[in-house]
Amino acid sequence: MTKRTGLFALLIGALLVQGCASVPDGEDPVARPERPASLQNYIFAGGDTAESHRDLLARDDIGGIQIVYSWRKLEPREGEYDFSAIERDLALADAADKALWVQVQDRFFRPQDRLVPDYILTEPRYDGGLIRQVDNPGEGVPTEQGWATKQWNPAVRARFQALLSALAERFDGKIEGINLPETSVDPIGGVEAFDCDAYVDAEIANAAHASAAFRRSHVVQYVNFWPCEWNDDRGYMTRIFAAAFEHGFGIGGPDIVPNKRAQVKNSYPFLHRNHERLPIVAMAVQEPTLTYRDPATGTAFDPETIAAYARDYLGVDIIFWTAEAPWLSEAEAGDNAPNP
């Protein structure tokens, strides 16, 4: 072997070692699904089953379904997990050759919904588990009271992350993606009722944990607003996007409303500037979104306008459409799916 050949071999060996060193011992490399080449339309089922939307899933213009599962449903007793609902929904989605997205819900928007495990509510180390909040989307009069989980409590957060790990062990690579719910929380008593910095830290920690646990399924953190902040004046929005780049999770949100002021002053410009750096962007058109009016026309936003704004300004890859969206009932499959 010549000296030059030997040096070349050593260089190649060093590069191989360096590449291998980027994956910790015993941990598989990240191999998530490829980013869609064009905007995809999925069904947002809320807490419904996949079975209840079987006909929509059969449509050629629908790529999959997103279903919400409460923490309580998935962990009825401490350390005892019940994933049977996900298993049933996944089996039906697989049979239809469609994808399943799982949303793990730890916050709730009705007074009667306190859907975390009983032990979180009763054992002292969890400090009651929940904080009261109002459903206030950033503008207008607050509506119903609900609950947010005290993720800033380390004991609560440890149990939630244990759930995420258990889900990854069972479903990583089988579901297309998992998302954590919106960052917005509006505590009764005002933001003085809790530590905003600690809340943001907790949300980032949970998203990073999910991204480390799920190596073959997409991970998305829904981001819309942060408590205590407007227009990134405390740097929270900057922080969640920096964490997404560092830990490799995607960003999304619960509502696509073109040019809505509250979002334009919070998450939307960050998505506009950074969507190409994210592994995926997945956002929803849920039932309340259908009530917003286009100021230019005075009528509800049409699906083509929503889809164009999502794709061209926000960089959205997947839209989760409520099954109540008119185009889903008025159009035959493939006739006018909103992907302009």
Short mmCIF file of C-alpha atoms in Angstrom, two decimals:
data_model
loop_
_atom_site.label_atom_id
_atom_site.label_comp_id
_atom_site.label_asym_id
_atom_site.label_seq_id
_atom_site.Cartn_x
_atom_site.Cartn_y
_atom_site.Cartn_z
CA MET A 1 0.00 0.00 0.00
CA THR A 2 1.36 3.40 -0.96
CA LYS A 3 1.47 6.22 1.56
CA ARG A 4 -1.19 8.14 -0.38
CA THR A 5 -3.45 5.10 -0.53
CA GLY A 6 -2.91 4.49 3.16
CA LEU A 7 -3.81 8.07 4.06
CA PHE A 8 -6.93 7.81 1.89
CA ALA A 9 -7.95 4.63 3.68
CA LEU A 10 -7.39 6.25 7.06
CA LEU A 11 -9.50 9.25 5.99
CA ILE A 12 -12.36 7.05 4.83
CA GLY A 13 -12.15 5.06 8.05
CA ALA A 14 -12.27 8.24 10.11
CA LEU A 15 -15.31 9.49 8.22
CA LEU A 16 -17.08 6.18 8.75
CA VAL A 17 -16.33 6.26 12.46
CA GLN A 18 -17.55 9.86 12.64
CA GLY A 19 -20.78 8.97 10.85
CA CYS A 20 -21.40 6.02 13.16
CA ALA A 21 -20.67 8.12 16.20
CA SER A 22 -23.61 10.38 15.36
CA VAL A 23 -25.99 7.60 16.45
CA PRO A 24 -25.69 6.67 20.15
CA ASP A 25 -24.88 3.05 20.99
CA GLY A 26 -27.97 0.88 20.90
CA GLU A 27 -30.10 3.51 19.21
CA ASP A 28 -31.41 3.08 15.68
CA PRO A 29 -30.86 5.90 13.18
CA VAL A 30 -33.82 8.12 12.38
CA ALA A 31 -35.75 6.73 9.39
CA ARG A 32 -39.02 8.62 9.28
CA PRO A 33 -41.31 8.70 6.22
CA GLU A 34 -40.28 11.00 3.41
CA ARG A 35 -41.84 14.43 3.31
CA PRO A 36 -44.81 14.45 0.89
CA ALA A 37 -44.03 15.82 -2.54
CA SER A 38 -47.34 17.72 -2.61
CA LEU A 39 -50.00 18.86 -0.16
CA GLN A 40 -51.93 15.92 1.29
CA ASN A 41 -55.52 15.88 2.57
CA TYR A 42 -56.29 13.78 5.66
CA ILE A 43 -59.36 13.48 7.88
CA PHE A 44 -59.42 15.00 11.36
CA ALA A 45 -61.64 12.61 13.32
CA GLY A 46 -61.35 14.18 16.77
CA GLY A 47 -62.19 11.47 19.27
CA ASP A 48 -64.13 9.38 16.75
CA THR A 49 -62.99 5.97 15.60
CA ALA A 50 -61.57 5.23 12.18
CA GLU A 51 -64.53 2.93 11.64
CA SER A 52 -66.92 5.89 11.85
CA HIS A 53 -65.11 7.49 8.90
CA ARG A 54 -64.60 4.35 6.84
CA ASP A 55 -66.30 5.82 3.75
CA LEU A 56 -64.11 8.94 3.77
CA LEU A 57 -60.98 6.83 4.22
CA ALA A 58 -61.90 4.88 1.10
CA ARG A 59 -61.64 8.02 -1.04
CA ASP A 60 -58.67 8.32 -3.35
CA ASP A 61 -58.18 11.99 -2.43
CA ILE A 62 -57.73 11.20 1.29
CA GLY A 63 -54.32 10.04 2.48
CA GLY A 64 -55.06 9.15 6.08
CA ILE A 65 -56.73 10.05 9.36
CA GLN A 66 -55.79 11.86 12.56
CA ILE A 67 -57.45 10.67 15.80
CA VAL A 68 -57.28 12.21 19.28
CA TYR A 69 -56.70 9.93 22.28
CA SER A 70 -56.82 11.30 25.80
CA TRP A 71 -54.11 10.46 28.31
CA ARG A 72 -56.75 8.82 30.52
CA LYS A 73 -57.89 6.53 27.69
CA LEU A 74 -54.35 5.35 27.00
CA GLU A 75 -53.30 4.92 30.65
CA PRO A 76 -56.34 3.98 32.74
CA ARG A 77 -54.14 3.02 35.72
CA GLU A 78 -50.59 3.94 36.62
CA GLY A 79 -48.16 2.10 34.40
CA GLU A 80 -50.96 0.04 32.80
CA TYR A 81 -51.52 1.01 29.20
CA ASP A 82 -54.50 0.30 27.01
CA PHE A 83 -53.69 0.89 23.37
CA SER A 84 -56.55 -1.23 22.02
CA ALA A 85 -58.32 1.79 20.49
CA ILE A 86 -55.20 2.74 18.54
CA GLU A 87 -54.73 -0.89 17.48
CA ARG A 88 -58.27 -1.02 16.07
CA ASP A 89 -57.93 2.29 14.27
CA LEU A 90 -54.54 1.32 12.87
CA ALA A 91 -55.86 -1.99 11.59
CA LEU A 92 -58.68 -0.25 9.74
CA ALA A 93 -56.37 2.41 8.32
CA ASP A 94 -53.91 -0.26 7.19
CA ALA A 95 -56.71 -2.22 5.53
CA ALA A 96 -57.65 0.91 3.57
CA ASP A 97 -53.95 1.51 2.75
CA LYS A 98 -54.13 4.85 4.57
CA ALA A 99 -51.97 6.46 7.25
CA LEU A 100 -52.83 6.99 10.92
CA TRP A 101 -51.78 10.03 12.97
CA VAL A 102 -52.15 9.88 16.75
CA GLN A 103 -52.75 13.04 18.81
CA VAL A 104 -52.07 12.48 22.51
CA GLN A 105 -54.34 14.88 24.39
CA ASP A 106 -53.35 16.33 27.76
CA ARG A 107 -55.53 19.48 27.71
CA PHE A 108 -59.28 19.79 27.48
CA PHE A 109 -61.81 22.46 26.60
CA ARG A 110 -64.93 21.52 28.58
CA PRO A 111 -65.41 21.68 32.36
CA GLN A 112 -66.43 18.02 32.58
CA ASP A 113 -63.35 16.75 30.75
CA ARG A 114 -60.56 15.98 33.22
CA LEU A 115 -59.19 13.17 31.10
CA VAL A 116 -55.94 12.28 32.81
CA PRO A 117 -55.46 9.12 34.92
CA ASP A 118 -57.02 9.18 38.39
CA TYR A 119 -53.65 8.85 40.10
CA ILE A 120 -52.52 12.11 38.49
CA LEU A 121 -55.54 13.83 40.01
CA THR A 122 -55.31 12.35 43.50
CA GLU A 123 -51.71 11.63 44.50
CA PRO A 124 -50.07 14.60 46.28
CA ARG A 125 -46.85 14.64 44.26
CA TYR A 126 -48.84 15.59 41.15
CA ASP A 127 -50.37 18.69 42.82
CA GLY A 128 -53.85 18.02 41.45
CA GLY A 129 -52.57 17.28 37.97
CA LEU A 130 -54.62 19.97 36.19
CA ILE A 131 -55.02 23.74 36.09
CA ARG A 132 -58.26 25.47 35.10
CA GLN A 133 -58.21 27.38 31.84
CA VAL A 134 -60.61 29.14 29.51
CA ASP A 135 -60.95 28.38 25.84
CA ASN A 136 -59.84 31.71 24.42
CA PRO A 137 -58.27 31.55 20.95
CA GLY A 138 -56.45 34.85 21.39
CA GLU A 139 -59.26 37.14 20.36
CA GLY A 140 -62.80 37.80 21.52
CA VAL A 141 -64.61 36.69 24.67
CA PRO A 142 -63.44 33.49 26.43
CA THR A 143 -65.90 30.65 26.08
CA GLU A 144 -66.06 27.41 28.06
CA GLN A 145 -63.73 26.57 30.89
CA GLY A 146 -61.44 23.60 30.53
CA TRP A 147 -58.23 22.13 31.87
CA ALA A 148 -54.52 21.96 31.10
CA THR A 149 -52.16 19.37 32.53
CA LYS A 150 -49.45 20.66 34.86
CA GLN A 151 -46.59 19.48 32.69
CA TRP A 152 -44.25 21.88 34.52
CA ASN A 153 -44.56 19.57 37.54
CA PRO A 154 -41.60 17.16 37.09
CA ALA A 155 -43.58 14.21 38.44
CA VAL A 156 -46.45 14.81 36.01
CA ARG A 157 -44.05 15.28 33.11
CA ALA A 158 -42.19 12.06 33.91
CA ARG A 159 -45.41 10.06 33.74
CA PHE A 160 -46.46 11.73 30.47
CA GLN A 161 -43.09 10.97 28.94
CA ALA A 162 -43.39 7.37 30.11
CA LEU A 163 -46.63 7.19 28.12
CA LEU A 164 -44.88 8.57 25.03
CA SER A 165 -42.12 5.97 25.41
CA ALA A 166 -44.66 3.16 25.72
CA LEU A 167 -46.46 4.39 22.60
CA ALA A 168 -43.18 4.47 20.69
CA GLU A 169 -42.31 0.95 21.77
CA ARG A 170 -45.62 -0.30 20.37
CA PHE A 171 -46.25 1.93 17.36
CA ASP A 172 -43.01 3.49 16.10
CA GLY A 173 -42.88 2.90 12.36
CA LYS A 174 -46.48 1.60 12.32
CA ILE A 175 -48.27 4.92 12.61
CA GLU A 176 -47.24 7.68 10.23
CA GLY A 177 -47.02 10.29 12.92
CA ILE A 178 -47.77 11.45 16.44
CA ASN A 179 -48.51 15.00 17.47
CA LEU A 180 -48.72 16.80 20.78
CA PRO A 181 -51.54 19.33 21.20
CA GLU A 182 -51.45 23.09 20.95
CA THR A 183 -49.18 25.23 23.12
CA SER A 184 -51.89 27.76 23.92
CA VAL A 185 -53.14 27.79 27.51
CA ASP A 186 -55.14 30.56 29.15
CA PRO A 187 -55.26 29.86 32.90
CA ILE A 188 -58.08 31.19 35.01
CA GLY A 189 -56.62 33.90 37.18
CA GLY A 190 -54.34 35.01 34.36
CA VAL A 191 -50.81 34.04 33.47
CA GLU A 192 -49.77 34.98 37.00
CA ALA A 193 -51.38 31.68 38.04
CA PHE A 194 -48.32 29.73 36.94
CA ASP A 195 -44.72 30.02 35.77
CA CYS A 196 -44.74 30.69 32.02
CA ASP A 197 -41.04 29.88 31.61
CA ALA A 198 -41.52 26.53 33.33
CA TYR A 199 -44.48 25.75 31.09
CA VAL A 200 -42.51 26.45 27.92
CA ASP A 201 -39.57 24.40 29.20
CA ALA A 202 -41.93 21.49 29.86
CA GLU A 203 -43.55 21.62 26.42
CA ILE A 204 -40.16 21.67 24.71
CA ALA A 205 -38.94 18.79 26.88
CA ASN A 206 -41.97 16.67 25.96
CA ALA A 207 -41.58 17.32 22.23
CA ALA A 208 -37.87 16.50 22.39
CA HIS A 209 -38.64 13.30 24.30
CA ALA A 210 -41.23 12.23 21.74
CA SER A 211 -38.79 12.90 18.91
CA ALA A 212 -36.12 10.78 20.59
CA ALA A 213 -38.58 7.95 21.24
CA PHE A 214 -40.16 7.85 17.77
CA ARG A 215 -37.44 7.18 15.21
CA ARG A 216 -39.56 5.85 12.32
CA SER A 217 -42.74 7.89 12.69
CA HIS A 218 -43.07 11.65 12.34
CA VAL A 219 -43.34 13.78 15.47
CA VAL A 220 -45.12 17.15 15.39
CA GLN A 221 -45.64 19.72 18.12
CA TYR A 222 -48.71 21.87 17.58
CA VAL A 223 -47.81 25.53 18.17
CA ASN A 224 -50.19 28.48 18.03
CA PHE A 225 -49.67 30.86 20.97
CA TRP A 226 -47.72 30.90 24.23
CA PRO A 227 -49.01 32.26 27.51
CA CYS A 228 -47.35 35.50 28.63
CA GLU A 229 -46.21 36.22 25.09
CA TRP A 230 -47.31 38.16 22.04
CA ASN A 231 -45.30 38.49 18.85
CA ASP A 232 -42.35 36.56 20.34
CA ASP A 233 -41.72 39.29 22.90
CA ARG A 234 -40.35 36.71 25.35
CA GLY A 235 -38.61 34.56 22.74
CA TYR A 236 -40.79 31.49 23.32
CA MET A 237 -41.70 31.05 19.66
CA THR A 238 -38.05 31.38 18.71
CA ARG A 239 -37.19 28.71 21.29
CA ILE A 240 -39.70 26.11 20.10
CA PHE A 241 -38.53 26.41 16.50
CA ALA A 242 -34.88 26.20 17.57
CA ALA A 243 -35.77 23.05 19.54
CA ALA A 244 -37.51 21.59 16.48
CA PHE A 245 -34.36 22.10 14.41
CA GLU A 246 -32.17 20.62 17.14
CA HIS A 247 -34.30 17.59 17.99
CA GLY A 248 -35.81 16.91 14.58
CA PHE A 249 -39.51 17.25 15.22
CA GLY A 250 -42.04 19.00 13.00
CA ILE A 251 -44.34 21.89 13.79
CA GLY A 252 -48.04 22.23 13.15
CA GLY A 253 -51.14 23.85 14.55
CA PRO A 254 -54.82 23.31 15.23
CA ASP A 255 -56.18 25.98 12.87
CA ILE A 256 -55.46 27.25 9.37
CA VAL A 257 -57.15 30.65 9.03
CA PRO A 258 -55.61 32.80 6.27
CA ASN A 259 -54.11 36.04 7.60
CA LYS A 260 -55.79 35.77 11.01
CA ARG A 261 -54.25 38.49 13.16
CA ALA A 262 -53.62 36.40 16.28
CA GLN A 263 -51.70 33.75 14.37
CA VAL A 264 -49.93 36.29 12.17
CA LYS A 265 -48.55 37.84 15.36
CA ASN A 266 -47.44 34.47 16.68
CA SER A 267 -46.82 31.14 14.92
CA TYR A 268 -47.56 31.90 11.24
CA PRO A 269 -44.51 34.04 10.35
CA PHE A 270 -42.22 31.46 11.97
CA LEU A 271 -43.71 28.72 9.82
CA HIS A 272 -43.43 30.94 6.74
CA ARG A 273 -39.72 31.58 7.33
CA ASN A 274 -38.72 28.14 8.59
CA HIS A 275 -40.93 25.46 7.05
CA GLU A 276 -38.19 24.24 4.71
CA ARG A 277 -35.93 23.54 7.71
CA LEU A 278 -38.56 21.37 9.40
CA PRO A 279 -38.93 17.64 8.70
CA ILE A 280 -42.69 18.09 8.23
CA VAL A 281 -45.48 20.63 8.75
CA ALA A 282 -48.95 19.26 9.55
CA MET A 283 -51.91 21.51 10.40
CA ALA A 284 -55.63 21.15 10.91
CA VAL A 285 -58.89 22.65 9.76
CA GLN A 286 -61.09 21.79 12.73
CA GLU A 287 -64.77 22.59 13.25
CA PRO A 288 -64.26 26.12 14.68
CA THR A 289 -62.12 27.04 11.68
CA LEU A 290 -65.17 26.66 9.45
CA THR A 291 -66.87 29.56 11.27
CA TYR A 292 -64.27 32.17 10.29
CA ARG A 293 -65.14 34.57 7.49
CA ASP A 294 -62.97 35.86 4.69
CA PRO A 295 -62.95 39.64 5.20
CA ALA A 296 -62.65 40.13 1.45
CA THR A 297 -65.89 38.29 0.70
CA GLY A 298 -67.80 38.13 3.99
CA THR A 299 -68.29 34.41 3.47
CA ALA A 300 -66.59 31.37 4.96
CA PHE A 301 -63.16 30.63 3.56
CA ASP A 302 -63.42 28.19 0.68
CA PRO A 303 -61.20 25.10 0.84
CA GLU A 304 -59.06 26.17 -2.11
CA THR A 305 -58.17 29.45 -0.36
CA ILE A 306 -57.29 27.61 2.84
CA ALA A 307 -55.20 25.04 1.00
CA ALA A 308 -53.37 27.66 -1.06
CA TYR A 309 -52.49 29.69 2.02
CA ALA A 310 -51.39 26.55 3.86
CA ARG A 311 -49.17 25.39 1.03
CA ASP A 312 -47.79 28.67 -0.30
CA TYR A 313 -47.35 30.71 2.87
CA LEU A 314 -47.14 28.24 5.76
CA GLY A 315 -45.39 25.40 3.92
CA VAL A 316 -47.91 22.80 5.09
CA ASP A 317 -47.43 19.21 3.95
CA ILE A 318 -50.59 17.67 5.45
CA ILE A 319 -53.96 19.24 6.22
CA PHE A 320 -56.19 17.39 8.69
CA TRP A 321 -59.72 18.38 7.59
CA THR A 322 -62.66 18.05 9.92
CA ALA A 323 -65.13 15.54 8.54
CA GLU A 324 -67.66 18.40 8.70
CA ALA A 325 -65.83 20.30 5.94
CA PRO A 326 -68.46 20.84 3.20
CA TRP A 327 -66.20 19.73 0.36
CA LEU A 328 -66.00 16.25 1.85
CA SER A 329 -69.75 15.74 1.67
CA GLU A 330 -70.46 17.72 -1.48
CA ALA A 331 -67.78 16.29 -3.76
CA GLU A 332 -67.23 12.87 -5.11
CA ALA A 333 -63.79 11.47 -4.39
CA GLY A 334 -61.20 13.19 -6.53
CA ASP A 335 -63.58 15.78 -7.98
CA ASN A 336 -62.37 18.89 -6.20
CA ALA A 337 -59.97 18.00 -3.42
CA PRO A 338 -58.50 21.30 -2.19
CA ASN A 339 -54.94 21.08 -3.47
CA PRO A 340 -54.79 23.96 -5.97
#
